[in-house]
Coordinates of C-alpha atoms and ligand atoms in Angstrom, one line a residue:
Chain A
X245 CA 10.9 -32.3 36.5
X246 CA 9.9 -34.6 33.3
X247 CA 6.9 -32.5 32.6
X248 CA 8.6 -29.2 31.9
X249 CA 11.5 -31.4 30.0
X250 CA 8.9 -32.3 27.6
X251 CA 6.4 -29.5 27.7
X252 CA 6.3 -28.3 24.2
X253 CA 8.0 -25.0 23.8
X254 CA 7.9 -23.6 20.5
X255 CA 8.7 -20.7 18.4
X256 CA 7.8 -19.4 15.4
X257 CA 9.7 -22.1 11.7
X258 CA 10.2 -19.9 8.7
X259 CA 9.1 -20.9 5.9
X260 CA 12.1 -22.1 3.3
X261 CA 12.8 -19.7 0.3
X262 CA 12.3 -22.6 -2.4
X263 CA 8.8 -23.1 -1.0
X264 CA 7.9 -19.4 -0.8
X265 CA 9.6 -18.6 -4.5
X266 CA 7.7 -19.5 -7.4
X267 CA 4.4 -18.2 -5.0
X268 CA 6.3 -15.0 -4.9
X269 CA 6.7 -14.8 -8.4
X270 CA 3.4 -16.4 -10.2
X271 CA 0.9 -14.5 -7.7
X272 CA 3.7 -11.6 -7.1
X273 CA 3.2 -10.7 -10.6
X274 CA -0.7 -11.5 -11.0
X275 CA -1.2 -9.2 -7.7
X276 CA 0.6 -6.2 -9.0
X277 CA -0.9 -6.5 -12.0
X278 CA -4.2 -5.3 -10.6
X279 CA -2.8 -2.6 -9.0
X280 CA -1.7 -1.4 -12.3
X281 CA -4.9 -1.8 -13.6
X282 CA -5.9 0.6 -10.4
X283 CA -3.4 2.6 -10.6
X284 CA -1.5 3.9 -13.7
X285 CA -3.4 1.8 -16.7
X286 CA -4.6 4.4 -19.4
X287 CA -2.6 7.2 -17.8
X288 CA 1.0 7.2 -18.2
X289 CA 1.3 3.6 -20.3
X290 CA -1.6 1.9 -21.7
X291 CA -2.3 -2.2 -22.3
X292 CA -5.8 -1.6 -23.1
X293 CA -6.9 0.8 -26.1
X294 CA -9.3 3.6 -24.9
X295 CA -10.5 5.4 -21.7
X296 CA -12.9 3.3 -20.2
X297 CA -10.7 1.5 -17.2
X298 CA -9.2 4.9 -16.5
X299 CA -12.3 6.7 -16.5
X300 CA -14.1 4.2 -14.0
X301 CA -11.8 3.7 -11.5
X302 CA -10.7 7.2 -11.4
X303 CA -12.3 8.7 -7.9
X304 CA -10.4 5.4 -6.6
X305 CA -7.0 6.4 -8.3
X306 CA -7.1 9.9 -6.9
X307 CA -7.9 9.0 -3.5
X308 CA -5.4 6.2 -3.4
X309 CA -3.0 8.6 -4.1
X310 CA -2.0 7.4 -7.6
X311 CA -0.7 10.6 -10.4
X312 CA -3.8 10.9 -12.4
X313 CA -4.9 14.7 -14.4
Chain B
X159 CA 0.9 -23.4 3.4
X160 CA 1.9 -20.2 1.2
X161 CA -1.2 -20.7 -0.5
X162 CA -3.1 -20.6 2.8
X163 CA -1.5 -17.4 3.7
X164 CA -2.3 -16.0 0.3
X165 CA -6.2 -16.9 0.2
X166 CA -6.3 -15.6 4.1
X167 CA -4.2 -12.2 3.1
X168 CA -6.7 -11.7 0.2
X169 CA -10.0 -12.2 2.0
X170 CA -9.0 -9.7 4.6
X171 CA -7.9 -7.1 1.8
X172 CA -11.5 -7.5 0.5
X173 CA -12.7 -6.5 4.0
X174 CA -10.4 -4.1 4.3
X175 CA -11.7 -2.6 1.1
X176 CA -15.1 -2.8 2.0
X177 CA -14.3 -0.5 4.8
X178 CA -11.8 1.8 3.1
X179 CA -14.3 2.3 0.6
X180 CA -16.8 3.4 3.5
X181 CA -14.3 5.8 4.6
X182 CA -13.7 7.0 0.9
X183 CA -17.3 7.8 0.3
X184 CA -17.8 9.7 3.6
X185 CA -14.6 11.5 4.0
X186 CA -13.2 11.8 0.0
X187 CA -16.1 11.7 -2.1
X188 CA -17.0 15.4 -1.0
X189 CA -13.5 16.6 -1.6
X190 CA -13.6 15.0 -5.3
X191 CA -16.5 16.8 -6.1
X192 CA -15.1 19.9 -5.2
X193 CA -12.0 19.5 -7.0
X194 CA -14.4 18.9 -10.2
X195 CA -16.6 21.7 -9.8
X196 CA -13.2 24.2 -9.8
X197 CA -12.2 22.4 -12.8
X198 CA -15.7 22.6 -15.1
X199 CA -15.6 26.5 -13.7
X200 CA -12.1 27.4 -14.6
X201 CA -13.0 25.2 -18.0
X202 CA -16.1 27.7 -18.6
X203 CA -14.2 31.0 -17.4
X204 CA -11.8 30.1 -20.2
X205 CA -14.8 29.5 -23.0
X206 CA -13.7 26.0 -23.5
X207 CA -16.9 23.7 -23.8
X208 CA -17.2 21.1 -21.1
X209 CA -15.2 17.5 -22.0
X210 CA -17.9 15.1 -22.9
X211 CA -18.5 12.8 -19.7
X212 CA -17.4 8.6 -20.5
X213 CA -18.4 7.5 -17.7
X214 CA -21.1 9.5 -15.1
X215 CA -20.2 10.9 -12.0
X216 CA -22.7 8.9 -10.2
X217 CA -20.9 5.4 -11.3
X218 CA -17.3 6.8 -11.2
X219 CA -18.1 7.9 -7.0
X220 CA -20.1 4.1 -7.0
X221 CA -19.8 1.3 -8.4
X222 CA -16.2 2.5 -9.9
X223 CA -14.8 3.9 -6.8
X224 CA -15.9 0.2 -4.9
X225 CA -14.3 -1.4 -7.9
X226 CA -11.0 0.5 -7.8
X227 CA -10.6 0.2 -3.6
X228 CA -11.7 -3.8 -3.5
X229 CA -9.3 -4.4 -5.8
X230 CA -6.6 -2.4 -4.5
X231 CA -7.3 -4.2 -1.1
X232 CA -7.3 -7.3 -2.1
X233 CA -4.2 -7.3 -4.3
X234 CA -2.0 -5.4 -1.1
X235 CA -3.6 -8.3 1.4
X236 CA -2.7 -10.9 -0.9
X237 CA 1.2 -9.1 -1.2
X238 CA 1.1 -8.4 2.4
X239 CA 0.5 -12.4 3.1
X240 CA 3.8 -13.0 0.6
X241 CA 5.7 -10.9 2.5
X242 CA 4.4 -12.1 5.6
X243 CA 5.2 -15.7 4.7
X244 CA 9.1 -14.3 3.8
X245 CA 9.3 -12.3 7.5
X246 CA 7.7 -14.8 9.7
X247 CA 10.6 -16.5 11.8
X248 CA 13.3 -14.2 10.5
X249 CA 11.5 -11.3 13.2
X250 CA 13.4 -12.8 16.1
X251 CA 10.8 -15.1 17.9
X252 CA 7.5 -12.5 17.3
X253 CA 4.7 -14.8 16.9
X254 CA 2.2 -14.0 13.9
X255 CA 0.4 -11.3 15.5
X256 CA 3.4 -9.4 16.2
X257 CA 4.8 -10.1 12.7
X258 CA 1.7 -9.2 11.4
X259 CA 1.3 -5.7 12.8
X260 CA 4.7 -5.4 12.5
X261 CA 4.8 -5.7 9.4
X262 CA 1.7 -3.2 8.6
X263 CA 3.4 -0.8 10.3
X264 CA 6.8 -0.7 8.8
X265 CA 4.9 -1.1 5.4
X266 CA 2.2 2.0 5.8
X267 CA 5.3 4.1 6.5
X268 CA 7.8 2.7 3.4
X269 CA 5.1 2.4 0.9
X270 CA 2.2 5.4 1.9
X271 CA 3.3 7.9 4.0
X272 CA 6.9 8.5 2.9
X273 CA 6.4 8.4 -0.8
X274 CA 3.2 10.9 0.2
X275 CA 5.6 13.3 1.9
X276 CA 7.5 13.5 -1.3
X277 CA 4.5 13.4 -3.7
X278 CA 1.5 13.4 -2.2
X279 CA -2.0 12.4 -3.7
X280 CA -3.6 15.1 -5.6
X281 CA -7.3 15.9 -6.3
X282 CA -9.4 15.9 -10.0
X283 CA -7.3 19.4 -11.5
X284 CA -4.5 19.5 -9.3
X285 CA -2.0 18.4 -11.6
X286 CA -1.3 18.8 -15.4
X287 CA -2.2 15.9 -18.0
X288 CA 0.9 16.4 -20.2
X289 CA 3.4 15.5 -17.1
X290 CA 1.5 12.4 -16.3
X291 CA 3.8 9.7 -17.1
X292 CA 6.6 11.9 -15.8
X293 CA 5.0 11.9 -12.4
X294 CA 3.9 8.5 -12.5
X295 CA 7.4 7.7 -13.2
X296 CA 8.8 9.7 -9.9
X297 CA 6.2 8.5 -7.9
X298 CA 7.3 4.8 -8.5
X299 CA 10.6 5.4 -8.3
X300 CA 10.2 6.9 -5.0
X301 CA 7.7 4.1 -3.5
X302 CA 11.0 2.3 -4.6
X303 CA 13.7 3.4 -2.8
X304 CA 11.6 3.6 0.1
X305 CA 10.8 0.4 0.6
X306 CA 14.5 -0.5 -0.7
X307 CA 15.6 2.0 2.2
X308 CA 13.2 0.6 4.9
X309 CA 14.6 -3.2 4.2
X310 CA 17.7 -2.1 4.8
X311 CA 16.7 -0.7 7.6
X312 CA 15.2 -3.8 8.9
X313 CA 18.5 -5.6 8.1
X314 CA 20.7 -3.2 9.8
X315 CA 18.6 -3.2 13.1
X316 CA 19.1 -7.1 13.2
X317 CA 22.7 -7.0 12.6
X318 CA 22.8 -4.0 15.3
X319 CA 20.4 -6.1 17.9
X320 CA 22.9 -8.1 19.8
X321 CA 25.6 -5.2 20.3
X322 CA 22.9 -2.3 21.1
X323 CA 20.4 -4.0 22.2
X324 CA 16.0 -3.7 20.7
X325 CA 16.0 -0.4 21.2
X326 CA 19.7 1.1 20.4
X327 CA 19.5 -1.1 17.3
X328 CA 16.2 0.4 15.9
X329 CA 16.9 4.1 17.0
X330 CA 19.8 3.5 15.1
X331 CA 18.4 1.7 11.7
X332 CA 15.5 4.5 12.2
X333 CA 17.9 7.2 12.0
X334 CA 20.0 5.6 9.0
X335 CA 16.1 5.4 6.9
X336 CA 16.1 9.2 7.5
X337 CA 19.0 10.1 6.3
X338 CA 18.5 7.9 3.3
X339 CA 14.8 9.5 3.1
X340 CA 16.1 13.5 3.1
X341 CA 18.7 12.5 0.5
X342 CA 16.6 11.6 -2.1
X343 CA 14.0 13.7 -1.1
X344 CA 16.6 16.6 -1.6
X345 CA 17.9 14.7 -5.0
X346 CA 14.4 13.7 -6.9
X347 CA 12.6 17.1 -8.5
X348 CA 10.1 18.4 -7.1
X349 CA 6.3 19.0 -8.8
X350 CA 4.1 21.3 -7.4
X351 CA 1.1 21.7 -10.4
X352 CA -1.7 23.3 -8.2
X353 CA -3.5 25.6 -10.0
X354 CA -3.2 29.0 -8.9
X355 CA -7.4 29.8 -7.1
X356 CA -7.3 26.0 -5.8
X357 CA -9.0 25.9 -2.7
X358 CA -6.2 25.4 0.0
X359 CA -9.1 23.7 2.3
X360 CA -10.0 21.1 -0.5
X361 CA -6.8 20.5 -0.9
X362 CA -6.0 19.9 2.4
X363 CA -8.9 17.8 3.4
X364 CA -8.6 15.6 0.1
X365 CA -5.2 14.4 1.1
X366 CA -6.1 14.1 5.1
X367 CA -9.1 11.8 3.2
X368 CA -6.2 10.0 0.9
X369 CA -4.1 9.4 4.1
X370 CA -7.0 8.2 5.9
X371 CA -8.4 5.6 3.3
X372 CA -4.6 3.9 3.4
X373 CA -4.5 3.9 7.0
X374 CA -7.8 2.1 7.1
X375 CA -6.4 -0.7 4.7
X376 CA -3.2 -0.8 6.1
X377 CA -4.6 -1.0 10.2
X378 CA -7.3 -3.4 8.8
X379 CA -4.6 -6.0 6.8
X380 CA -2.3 -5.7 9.9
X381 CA -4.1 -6.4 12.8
X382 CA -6.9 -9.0 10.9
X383 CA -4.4 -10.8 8.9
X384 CA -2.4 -11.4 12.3
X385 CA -5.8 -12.9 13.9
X386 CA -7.0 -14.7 10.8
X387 CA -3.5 -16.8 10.1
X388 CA -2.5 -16.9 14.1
X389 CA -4.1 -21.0 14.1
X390 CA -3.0 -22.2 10.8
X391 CA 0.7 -21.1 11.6
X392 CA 0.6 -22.3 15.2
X393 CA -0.2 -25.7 13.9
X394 CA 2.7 -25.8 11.3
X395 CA 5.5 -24.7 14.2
X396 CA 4.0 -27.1 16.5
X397 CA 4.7 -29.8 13.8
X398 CA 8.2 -27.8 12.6
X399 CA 9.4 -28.4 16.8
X400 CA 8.0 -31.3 16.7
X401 CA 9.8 -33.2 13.7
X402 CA 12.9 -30.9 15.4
X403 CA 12.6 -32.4 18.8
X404 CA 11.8 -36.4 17.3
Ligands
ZN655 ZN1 -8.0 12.2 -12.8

């Protein structure tokens, strides 16, 4: 009997929200960022002056289903 | 450990990528070209003289489009791992995999297909310049209340689970997302900006491509994520039960 007593059963241990938090924020922000950049810079708002970014990613922003022309 | 999960979910985006772009060149490339040539004709029908090419088409369907989908990979891997790290042992007792594919699932639906059903991705000359940052606006706003609707969802299927049961609960919460879906579809405006010769075949194959490219990503984060993080978290909850039992 001891050896199913002590077999170790264990499930899954979230991980706490003040751990997870400033992760979700400093790389939250930094990740989303580039999928502006993919996405929507030099279309409808602009951080960059010119074309160019829009121009070369734009087969990728079409077929990712971003608006675009 | 978050930033485990966040180097891990980024790494598999960039695969994911790698493939997605595969896909893209095979299957939406031709469609984009299409799209281009209808726009450079209806440009000379019209007598206006063709818009001085930035960038070629050669490095726009290259280099460009790799840029564009590695990126766009990476960046959802390394959101899906945040997410992941929120969800995983608040799912019940689903083990990463399960989380994982889980999670994939629910997102592809709340963040792609939805939002695509409402606005869906348009080829090169489908859609006109001067409504740009109106569109971009709606299509945000929807990717937003989807995935607001779809958490909720999630949230009411818990709260449901021990009176219903698994599969009451989720028939339920899936029904509530619906609702909540064919509202707001009803409520935002619609945009329909398809020239009126546009091939209805190039149109149709683009977004079949678009769709496919996303489920690609989506399949690829879900089920390699799952398998890349499934040792790293076993050995954190064998320590978590551990210090618990002590
Ligand atoms: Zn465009």
């Amino acid at each position: 009997m001891s050896d199913t007593t002590f077999a170790p059963t264990y499930g899954p241990v979230a991980i706490p929200v003040r751990e997870l938090l400033p992760w979700a924020i400093f790389a939250g922000l930094m990740l989303m960022l580039m999928i502006y950049f993919v996405g929507a810079e030099e279309g409808a708002t602009s951080l960059i002056r010119g074309t160019m970014v829009h121009e070369f990613v734009h087969d990728g922003r079409h077929l990712l289903g971003f608006p675009c022309h | 450990m978050v930033g485990k999960l966040l180097l891990r979910g980024m790494l598999v985006g960039l695969v994911a990528g790698i493939l997605a772009f595969a896909f893209a060149r095979v299957y939406g490339e031709p469609q984009v070209d299409k799209a281009i040539a209808f726009e450079e004709q209806q440009a000379q029908a019209a007598g206006e003289a063709p818009e001085p090419e930035m960038v070629s088409r050669a490095t726009q369907a290259g280099i460009g489009l790799a840029t564009g989908v590695l990126v766009y990979g990476a960046a959802l891997g390394g959101l899906f791992s945040l997410v992941f790290a929120y969800a995983y042992g608040r799912l019940g007792s689903l083990g990463p995999r399960g989380t994982s594919a889980l999670l994939a699932l629910l997102g592809f639906l709340a963040v792609i297909v939805v939002p695509s059903l409402k606005y869906p991705a348009s080829p090169p000359s489908v859609g006109n310049p001067e409504t740009i940052a109106y569109r971009t606006e709606l299509f945000f706003i929807m990717i937003v209340i989807s995935i607001a609707a779809m958490v909720a969802a999630v949230g009411l299927a818990q709260r449901l689970w021990s009176r219903l049961g698994a599969w009451n609960a989720s028939i339920v919460a899936g029904l509530a997302f619906l609702v909540v879906f064919a509202l707001v579809k009803a409520a935002l405006p619609d945009i329909n900006e398809v020239p009126e010769n546009f091939s209805a075949t190039v149109l149709w194959q683009f977004r079949v491509a678009s769709l496919g490219i996303q489920l690609v990503l989506w399949t690829v984060v879900g089920l390699g994520f799952g398998a890349v993080v499934e040792r790293v978290v076993a050995v954190r909850d064998q320590r978590g039960s551990a210090r618990r039992y002590a």
